[in-house]
C-alpha positions as CSV (number, residue, x, y, z in Angstrom):
1,X,20.7,-3.4,5.6
2,X,17.8,-1.6,4.0
3,X,14.8,0.4,5.1
4,X,11.7,-1.2,6.4
5,X,8.7,-0.2,4.6
6,X,6.1,0.9,7.6
7,X,2.9,1.6,5.3
8,X,1.9,3.5,1.8
9,X,0.0,6.3,2.5
10,X,-3.1,7.7,0.4
11,X,-3.9,11.3,0.9
12,X,-8.1,11.4,0.6
13,X,-11.2,13.1,1.6
14,X,-12.8,10.9,3.4
15,X,-10.7,8.0,4.9
16,X,-13.4,6.2,6.7
17,X,-15.3,6.0,3.2
18,X,-11.7,5.0,0.5
19,X,-10.6,2.6,3.4
20,X,-13.6,1.0,3.7
21,X,-13.5,0.1,-0.5
22,X,-9.9,-0.6,-0.5
23,X,-10.7,-3.3,2.2
24,X,-13.4,-4.4,0.1
25,X,-11.0,-4.7,-2.7
26,X,-8.0,-6.4,-1.1
27,X,-9.6,-8.3,1.7
28,X,-7.7,-6.7,4.1
29,X,-9.0,-5.6,7.8
30,X,-9.3,-2.2,9.4
31,X,-7.0,-1.8,12.2
32,X,-6.7,1.2,13.7
33,X,-8.6,4.6,13.2
34,X,-7.5,7.9,14.9
35,X,-10.0,10.4,16.5
36,X,-11.5,12.2,15.5
37,X,-13.9,11.9,12.4
38,X,-12.2,9.5,11.3
39,X,-8.8,11.2,9.9
40,X,-6.8,8.6,9.7
41,X,-7.8,4.7,9.1
42,X,-5.3,1.9,8.6
43,X,-5.8,-1.4,6.9
44,X,-3.5,-4.2,7.1
45,X,-3.0,-7.4,5.0
46,X,-4.1,-10.9,6.9
47,X,-0.4,-12.2,6.7
48,X,0.6,-8.4,8.1
49,X,2.9,-7.9,5.7
50,X,1.8,-4.5,4.3
51,X,-0.1,-1.9,5.7
52,X,-2.2,0.6,3.9
53,X,-2.8,4.3,5.7
54,X,-5.6,6.8,4.6
55,X,-5.3,10.1,5.9
56,X,-7.7,13.1,5.3
57,X,-6.6,16.4,3.8
58,X,-8.2,19.5,2.8
59,X,-7.2,19.3,-1.1
60,X,-8.7,16.9,-4.1
61,X,-6.7,15.2,-6.4
62,X,-5.6,17.0,-9.3
63,X,-3.2,15.2,-11.3
64,X,-2.3,11.4,-12.2
65,X,-0.7,9.7,-9.3
66,X,3.1,9.5,-9.1
67,X,3.4,6.4,-7.3
68,X,0.4,3.4,-7.7
69,X,-0.4,-0.3,-6.8
70,X,0.0,-2.7,-9.3
71,X,-2.5,-5.5,-8.0
72,X,-2.9,-9.2,-9.2
73,X,-5.9,-11.5,-9.4
74,X,-5.4,-14.1,-6.3
75,X,-4.7,-17.5,-7.2
76,X,-8.0,-19.3,-8.4
77,X,-9.4,-16.3,-10.1
78,X,-8.3,-14.5,-12.9
79,X,-8.2,-10.8,-14.6
80,X,-11.9,-10.8,-16.0
81,X,-13.6,-11.7,-13.2
82,X,-11.4,-9.6,-10.8
83,X,-12.3,-6.7,-13.6
84,X,-15.8,-7.4,-13.1
85,X,-15.6,-7.4,-9.3
86,X,-13.7,-4.1,-9.2
87,X,-16.0,-2.2,-11.2
88,X,-19.1,-3.5,-9.4
89,X,-17.6,-1.9,-6.2
90,X,-17.2,1.1,-8.3
91,X,-13.8,1.3,-9.7
92,X,-13.6,3.1,-13.2
93,X,-11.5,2.5,-16.2
94,X,-9.0,5.6,-17.0
95,X,-6.6,6.2,-19.7
96,X,-3.6,7.6,-18.5
97,X,-2.8,7.0,-22.3
98,X,-1.2,3.4,-21.3
99,X,-1.9,2.4,-25.2
100,X,-3.1,-1.1,-26.0
101,X,-1.5,-3.2,-23.3
102,X,-2.5,-6.2,-21.1
103,X,-3.6,-4.9,-17.5
104,X,-6.5,-2.7,-16.6
105,X,-5.6,1.0,-15.3
106,X,-8.6,1.8,-12.9
107,X,-9.4,4.6,-10.2
108,X,-10.5,4.4,-6.7
109,X,-13.6,6.4,-5.7
110,X,-11.6,9.2,-5.1
111,X,-9.5,9.5,-8.1
112,X,-6.5,7.0,-7.3
113,X,-5.0,5.0,-10.3
114,X,-3.7,1.6,-10.1
115,X,-3.4,-1.4,-12.1
116,X,-5.2,-4.8,-12.7
117,X,-2.5,-7.1,-13.8
118,X,-2.9,-10.6,-15.7
119,X,-1.4,-13.4,-14.0
120,X,-1.9,-14.5,-10.4
121,X,0.9,-15.2,-8.4
122,X,1.5,-18.6,-8.9
123,X,1.2,-17.8,-12.4
124,X,4.1,-15.4,-12.0
125,X,6.1,-17.9,-9.8
126,X,5.6,-20.8,-12.5
127,X,7.5,-18.6,-15.0
128,X,10.1,-18.0,-12.8
129,X,9.5,-14.3,-13.3
């Protein structure tokens, strides 16, 4: 049997703000914070299958992420709608050398890259992908 993933951790300057931003993006809820001064904040998916932890660190992000989330539009939505929503929330388009691709590479307010894919979960399931 393999290991079980507990959570994905993001080093950041302001865990409270970044967790709040991602909570809006993902529709996840804040499940705990550690005192003092919001140095650790955790979000959990509604199905309790995923947890992201945001930890305060003194250094700033200095290069491209080596690991990043790939996000799909939810069923009933589409890439264009979600892209507009993400940009309105403060995501910024970034060029990491991806060239001409179907997905969008964006960065959160602290510069962490993530991708917005084209197909919804239902579209992926219908294709047997």
